[in-house]
PDB file of C-alpha atoms and ligand atoms in Angstrom:
ATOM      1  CA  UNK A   1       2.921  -6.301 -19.383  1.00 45.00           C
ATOM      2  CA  UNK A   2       6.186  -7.694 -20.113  1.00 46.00           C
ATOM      3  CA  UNK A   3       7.300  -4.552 -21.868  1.00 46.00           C
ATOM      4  CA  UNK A   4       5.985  -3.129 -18.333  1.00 45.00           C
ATOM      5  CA  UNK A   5       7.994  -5.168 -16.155  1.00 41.00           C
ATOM      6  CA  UNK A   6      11.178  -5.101 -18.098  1.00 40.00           C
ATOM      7  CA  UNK A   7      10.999  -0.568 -17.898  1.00 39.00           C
ATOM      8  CA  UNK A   8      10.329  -0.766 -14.570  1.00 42.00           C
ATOM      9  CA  UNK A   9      12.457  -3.309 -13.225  1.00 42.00           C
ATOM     10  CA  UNK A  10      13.706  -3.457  -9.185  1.00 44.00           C
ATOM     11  CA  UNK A  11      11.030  -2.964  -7.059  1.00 49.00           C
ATOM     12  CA  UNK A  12       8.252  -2.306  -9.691  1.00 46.00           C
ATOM     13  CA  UNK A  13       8.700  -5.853 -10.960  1.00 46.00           C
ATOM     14  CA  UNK A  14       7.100  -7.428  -7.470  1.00 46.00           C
ATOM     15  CA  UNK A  15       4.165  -5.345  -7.870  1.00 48.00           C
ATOM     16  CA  UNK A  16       2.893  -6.645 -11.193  1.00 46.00           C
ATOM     17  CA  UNK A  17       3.183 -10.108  -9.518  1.00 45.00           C
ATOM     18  CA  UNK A  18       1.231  -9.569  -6.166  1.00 51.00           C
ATOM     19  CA  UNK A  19      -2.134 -10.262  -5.462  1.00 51.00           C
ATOM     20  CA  UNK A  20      -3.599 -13.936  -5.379  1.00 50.00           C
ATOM     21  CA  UNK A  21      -3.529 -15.841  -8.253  1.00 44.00           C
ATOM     22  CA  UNK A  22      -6.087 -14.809 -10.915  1.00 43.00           C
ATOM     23  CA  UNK A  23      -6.199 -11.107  -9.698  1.00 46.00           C
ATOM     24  CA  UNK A  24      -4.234  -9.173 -12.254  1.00 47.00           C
ATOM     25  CA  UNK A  25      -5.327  -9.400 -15.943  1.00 46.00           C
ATOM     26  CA  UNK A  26      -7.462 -12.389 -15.731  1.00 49.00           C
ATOM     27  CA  UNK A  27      -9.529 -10.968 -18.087  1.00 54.00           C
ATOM     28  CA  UNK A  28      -6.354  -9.918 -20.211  1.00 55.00           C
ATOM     29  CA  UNK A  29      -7.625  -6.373 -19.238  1.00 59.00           C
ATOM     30  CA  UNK A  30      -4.922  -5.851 -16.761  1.00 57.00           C
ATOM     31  CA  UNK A  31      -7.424  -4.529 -14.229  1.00 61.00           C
ATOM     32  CA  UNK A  32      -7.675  -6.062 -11.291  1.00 59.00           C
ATOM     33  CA  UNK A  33     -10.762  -7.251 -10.068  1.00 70.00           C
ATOM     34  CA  UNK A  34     -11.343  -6.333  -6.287  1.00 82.00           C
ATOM     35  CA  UNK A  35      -9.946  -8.914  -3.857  1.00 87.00           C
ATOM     36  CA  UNK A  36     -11.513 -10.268  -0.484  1.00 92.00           C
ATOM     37  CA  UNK A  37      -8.567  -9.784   1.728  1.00 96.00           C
ATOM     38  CA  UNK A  38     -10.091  -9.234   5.151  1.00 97.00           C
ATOM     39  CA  UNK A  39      -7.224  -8.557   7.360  1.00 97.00           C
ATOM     40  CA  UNK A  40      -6.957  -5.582   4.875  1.00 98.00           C
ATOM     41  CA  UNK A  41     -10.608  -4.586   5.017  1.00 98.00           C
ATOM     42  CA  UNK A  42     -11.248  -4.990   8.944  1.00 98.00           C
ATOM     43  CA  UNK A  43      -7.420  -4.289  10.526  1.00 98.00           C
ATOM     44  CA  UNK A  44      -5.500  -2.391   8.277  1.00 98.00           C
ATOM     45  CA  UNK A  45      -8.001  -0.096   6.831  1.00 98.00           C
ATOM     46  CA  UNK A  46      -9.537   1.388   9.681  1.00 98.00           C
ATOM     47  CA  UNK A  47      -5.648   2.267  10.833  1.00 98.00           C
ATOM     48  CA  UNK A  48      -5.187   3.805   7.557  1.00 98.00           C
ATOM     49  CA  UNK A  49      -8.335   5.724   8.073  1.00 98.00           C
ATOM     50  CA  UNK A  50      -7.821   7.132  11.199  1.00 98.00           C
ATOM     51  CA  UNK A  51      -4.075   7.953  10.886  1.00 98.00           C
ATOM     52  CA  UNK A  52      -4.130   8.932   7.187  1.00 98.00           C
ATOM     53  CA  UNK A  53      -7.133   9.906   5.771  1.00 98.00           C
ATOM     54  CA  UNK A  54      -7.456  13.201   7.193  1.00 97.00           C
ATOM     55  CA  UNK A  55      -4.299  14.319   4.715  1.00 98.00           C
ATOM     56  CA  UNK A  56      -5.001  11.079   2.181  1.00 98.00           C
ATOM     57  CA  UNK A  57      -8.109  11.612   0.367  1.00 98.00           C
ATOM     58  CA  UNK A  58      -9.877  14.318  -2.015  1.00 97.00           C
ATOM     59  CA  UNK A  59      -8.988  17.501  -0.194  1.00 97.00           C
ATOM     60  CA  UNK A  60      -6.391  16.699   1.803  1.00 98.00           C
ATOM     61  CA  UNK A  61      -2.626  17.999   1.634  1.00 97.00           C
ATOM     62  CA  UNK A  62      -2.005  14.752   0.462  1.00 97.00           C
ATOM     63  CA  UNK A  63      -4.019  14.074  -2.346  1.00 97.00           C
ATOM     64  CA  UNK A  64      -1.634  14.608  -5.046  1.00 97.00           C
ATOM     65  CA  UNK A  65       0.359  11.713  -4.172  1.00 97.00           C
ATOM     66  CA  UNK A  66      -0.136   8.138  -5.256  1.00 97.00           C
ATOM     67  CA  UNK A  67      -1.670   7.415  -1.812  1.00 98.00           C
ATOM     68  CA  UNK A  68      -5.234   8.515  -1.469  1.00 98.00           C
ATOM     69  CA  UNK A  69      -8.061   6.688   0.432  1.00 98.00           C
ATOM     70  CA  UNK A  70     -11.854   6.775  -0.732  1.00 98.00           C
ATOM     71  CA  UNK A  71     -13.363   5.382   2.126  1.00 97.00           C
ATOM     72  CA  UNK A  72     -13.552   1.796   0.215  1.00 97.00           C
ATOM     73  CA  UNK A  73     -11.621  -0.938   1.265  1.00 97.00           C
ATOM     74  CA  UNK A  74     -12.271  -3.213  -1.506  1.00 95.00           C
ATOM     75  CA  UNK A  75     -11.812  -0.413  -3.780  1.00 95.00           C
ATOM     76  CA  UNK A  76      -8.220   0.957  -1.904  1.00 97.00           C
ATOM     77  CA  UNK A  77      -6.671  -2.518  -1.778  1.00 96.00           C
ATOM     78  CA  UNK A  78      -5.415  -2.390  -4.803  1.00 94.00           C
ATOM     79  CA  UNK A  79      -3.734   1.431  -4.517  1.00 96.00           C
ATOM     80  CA  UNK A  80      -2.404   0.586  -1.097  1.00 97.00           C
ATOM     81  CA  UNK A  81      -0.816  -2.445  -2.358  1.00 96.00           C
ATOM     82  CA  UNK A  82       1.437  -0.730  -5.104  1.00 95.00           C
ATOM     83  CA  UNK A  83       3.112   1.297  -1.949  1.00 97.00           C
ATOM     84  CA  UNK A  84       4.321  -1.980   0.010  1.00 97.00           C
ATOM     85  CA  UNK A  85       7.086  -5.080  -0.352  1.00 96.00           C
ATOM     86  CA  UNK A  86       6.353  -8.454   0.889  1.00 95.00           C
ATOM     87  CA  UNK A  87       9.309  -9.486   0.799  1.00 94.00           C
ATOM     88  CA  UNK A  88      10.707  -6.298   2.571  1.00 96.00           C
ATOM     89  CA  UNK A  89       7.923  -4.878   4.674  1.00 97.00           C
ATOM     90  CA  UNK A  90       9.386  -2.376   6.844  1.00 97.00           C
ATOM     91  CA  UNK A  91      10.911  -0.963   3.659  1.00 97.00           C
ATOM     92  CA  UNK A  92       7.464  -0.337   1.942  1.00 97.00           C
ATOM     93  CA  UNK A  93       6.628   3.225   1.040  1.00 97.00           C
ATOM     94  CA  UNK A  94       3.628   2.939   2.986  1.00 98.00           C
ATOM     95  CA  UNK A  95       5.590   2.463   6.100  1.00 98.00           C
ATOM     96  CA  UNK A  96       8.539   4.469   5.585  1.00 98.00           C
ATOM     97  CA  UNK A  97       6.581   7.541   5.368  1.00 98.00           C
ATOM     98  CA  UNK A  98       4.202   6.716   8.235  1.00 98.00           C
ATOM     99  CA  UNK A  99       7.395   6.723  10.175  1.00 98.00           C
ATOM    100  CA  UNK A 100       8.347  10.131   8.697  1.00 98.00           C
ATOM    101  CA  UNK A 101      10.963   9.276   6.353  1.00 97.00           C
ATOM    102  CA  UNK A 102      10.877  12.021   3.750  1.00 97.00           C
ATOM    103  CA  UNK A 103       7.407  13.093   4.633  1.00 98.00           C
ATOM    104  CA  UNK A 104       5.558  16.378   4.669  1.00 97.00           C
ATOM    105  CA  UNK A 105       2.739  14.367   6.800  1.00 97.00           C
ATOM    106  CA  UNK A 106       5.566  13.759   9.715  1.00 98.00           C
ATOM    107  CA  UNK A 107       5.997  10.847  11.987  1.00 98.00           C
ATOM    108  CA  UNK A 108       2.290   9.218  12.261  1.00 98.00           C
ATOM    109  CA  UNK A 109       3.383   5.553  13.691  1.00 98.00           C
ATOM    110  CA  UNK A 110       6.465   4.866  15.359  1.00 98.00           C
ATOM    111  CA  UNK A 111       7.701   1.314  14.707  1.00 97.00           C
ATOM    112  CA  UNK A 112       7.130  -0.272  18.040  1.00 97.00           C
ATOM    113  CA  UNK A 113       3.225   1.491  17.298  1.00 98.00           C
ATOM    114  CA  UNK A 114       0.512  -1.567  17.976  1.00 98.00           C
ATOM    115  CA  UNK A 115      -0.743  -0.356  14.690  1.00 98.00           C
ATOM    116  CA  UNK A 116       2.522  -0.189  12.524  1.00 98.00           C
ATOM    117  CA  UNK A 117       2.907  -4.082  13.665  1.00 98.00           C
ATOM    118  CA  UNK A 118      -0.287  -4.531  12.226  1.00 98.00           C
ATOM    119  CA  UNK A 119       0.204  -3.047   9.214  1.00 98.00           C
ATOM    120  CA  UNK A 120       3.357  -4.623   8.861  1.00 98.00           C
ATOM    121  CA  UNK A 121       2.056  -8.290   9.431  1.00 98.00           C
ATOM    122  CA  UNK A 122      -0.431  -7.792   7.054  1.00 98.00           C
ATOM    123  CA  UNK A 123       2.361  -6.738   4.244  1.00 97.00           C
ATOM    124  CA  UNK A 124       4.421 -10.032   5.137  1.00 96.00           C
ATOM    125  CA  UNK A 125       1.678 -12.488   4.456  1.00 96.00           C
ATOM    126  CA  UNK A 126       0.597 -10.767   1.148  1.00 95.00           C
ATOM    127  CA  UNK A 127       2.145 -13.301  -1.545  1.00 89.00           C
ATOM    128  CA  UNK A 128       6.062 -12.733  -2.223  1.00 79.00           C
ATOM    129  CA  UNK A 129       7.626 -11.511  -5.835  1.00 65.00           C
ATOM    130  CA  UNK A 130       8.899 -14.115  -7.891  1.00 62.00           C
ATOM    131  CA  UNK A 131      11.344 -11.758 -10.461  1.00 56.00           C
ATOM    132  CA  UNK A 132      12.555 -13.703 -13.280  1.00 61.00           C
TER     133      UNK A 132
HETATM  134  C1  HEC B 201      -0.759  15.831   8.152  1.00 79.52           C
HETATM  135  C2  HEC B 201      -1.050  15.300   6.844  1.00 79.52           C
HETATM  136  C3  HEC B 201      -0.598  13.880   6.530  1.00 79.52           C
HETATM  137  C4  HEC B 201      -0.875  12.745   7.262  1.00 79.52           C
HETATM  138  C5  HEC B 201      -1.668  12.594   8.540  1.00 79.52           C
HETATM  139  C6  HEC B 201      -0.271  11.663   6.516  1.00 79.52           C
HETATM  140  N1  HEC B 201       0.345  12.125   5.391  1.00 79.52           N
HETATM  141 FE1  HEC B 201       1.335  11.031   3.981  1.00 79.52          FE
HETATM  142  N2  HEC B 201       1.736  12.698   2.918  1.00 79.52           N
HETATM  143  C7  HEC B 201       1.331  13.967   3.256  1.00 79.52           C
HETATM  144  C8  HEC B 201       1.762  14.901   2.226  1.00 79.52           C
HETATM  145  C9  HEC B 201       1.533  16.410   2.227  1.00 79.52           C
HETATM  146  C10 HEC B 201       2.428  14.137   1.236  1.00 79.52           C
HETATM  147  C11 HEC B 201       3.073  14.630  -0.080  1.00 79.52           C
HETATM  148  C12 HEC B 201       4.473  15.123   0.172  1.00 79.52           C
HETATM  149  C13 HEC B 201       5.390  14.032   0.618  1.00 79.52           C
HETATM  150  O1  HEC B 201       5.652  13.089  -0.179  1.00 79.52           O
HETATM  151  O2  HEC B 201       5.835  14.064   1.766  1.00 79.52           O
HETATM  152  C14 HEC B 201       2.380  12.762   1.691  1.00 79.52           C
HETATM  153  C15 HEC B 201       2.902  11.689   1.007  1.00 79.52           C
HETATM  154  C16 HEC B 201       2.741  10.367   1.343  1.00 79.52           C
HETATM  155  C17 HEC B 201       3.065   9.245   0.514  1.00 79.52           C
HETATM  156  C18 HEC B 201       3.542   9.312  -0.926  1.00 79.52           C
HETATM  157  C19 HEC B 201       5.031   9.354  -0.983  1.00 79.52           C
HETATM  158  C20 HEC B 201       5.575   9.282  -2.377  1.00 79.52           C
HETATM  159  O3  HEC B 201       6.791   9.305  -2.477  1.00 79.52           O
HETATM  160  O4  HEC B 201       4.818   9.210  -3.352  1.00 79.52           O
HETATM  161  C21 HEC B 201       2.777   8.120   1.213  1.00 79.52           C
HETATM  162  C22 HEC B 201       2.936   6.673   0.773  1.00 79.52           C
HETATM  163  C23 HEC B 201       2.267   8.538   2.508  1.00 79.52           C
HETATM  164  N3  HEC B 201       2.250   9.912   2.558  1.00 79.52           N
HETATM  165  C24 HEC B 201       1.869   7.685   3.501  1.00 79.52           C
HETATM  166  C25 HEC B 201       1.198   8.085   4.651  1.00 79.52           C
HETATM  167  C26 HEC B 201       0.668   7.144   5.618  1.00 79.52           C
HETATM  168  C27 HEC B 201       0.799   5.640   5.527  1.00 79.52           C
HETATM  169  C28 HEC B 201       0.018   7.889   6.557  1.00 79.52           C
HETATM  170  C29 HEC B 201      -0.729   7.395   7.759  1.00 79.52           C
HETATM  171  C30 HEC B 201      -0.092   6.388   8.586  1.00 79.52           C
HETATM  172  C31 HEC B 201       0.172   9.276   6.186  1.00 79.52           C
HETATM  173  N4  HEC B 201       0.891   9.366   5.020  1.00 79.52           N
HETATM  174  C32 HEC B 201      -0.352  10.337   6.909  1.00 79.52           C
HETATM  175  C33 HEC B 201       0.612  14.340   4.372  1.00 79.52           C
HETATM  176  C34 HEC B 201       0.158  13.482   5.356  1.00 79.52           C
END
């Protein structure tokens, strides 16, 4: 992990670090064992769903990417978390190419969207990075 961390140092270095306490490698596995996070699971998810998963999941035009939905929150949490930045939500990959940027999928949410504020709350209160 520390090997990790130090190769993929910048943004990479938050990720290994999110999730509440206890969540990564507890069992020195480094899996992480699925979180309750219900803002995720009854908010977020169902916008993810019906904006994304049409394109996101097995058979989609996006399903080669690093973003692809199963239908399981629990399960997804974990995947969806790699593409955002708590400490710099509206820069998150997640939300830079809902708004289009660099996209093939095009502009889904627009930033004054009901549903990109949602998202975007939800990234904020996820715990920060602490980089050494
Ligand atoms: C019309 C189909 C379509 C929809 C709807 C769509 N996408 Fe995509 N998305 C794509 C395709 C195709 C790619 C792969 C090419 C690219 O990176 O643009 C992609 C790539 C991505 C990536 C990976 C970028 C990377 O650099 O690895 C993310 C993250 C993403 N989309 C987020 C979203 C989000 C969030 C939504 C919903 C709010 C969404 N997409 C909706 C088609 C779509």
């Amino acid at each position: 992990m520390v090997f990790l961390s130090a190769a993929l140092l910048g943004w990479a270095c938050a990720d290994f670090r999110r999730g509440p306490a206890g969540d990564a490698s507890a069992d020195g596995t480094g899996e992480r064992a699925p979180i309750d996070d219900p803002v995720f699971e009854n908010d977020v998810y169902p916008i993810l769903q019906a904006r994304c998963q049409d394109c996101h999941s097995k058979g989609g035009s996006g399903e080669y990417t690093p973003y692809v939905l199963t239908g399981d929150a629990k399960a997804d949490r974990a995947m969806v978390v790699m593409l955002v930045s708590p400490s710099f939500p509206e820069g998150s990959l997640l939300l830079l190419r809902a708004t289009g940027y660099d996209h093939l999928g095009g502009q889904i949410l627009s930033v004054d969207d009901p549903d990109y504020a949602t998202i975007q709350s939800w990234i904020s209160g996820l715990p920060q990075a602490t980089c050494p």
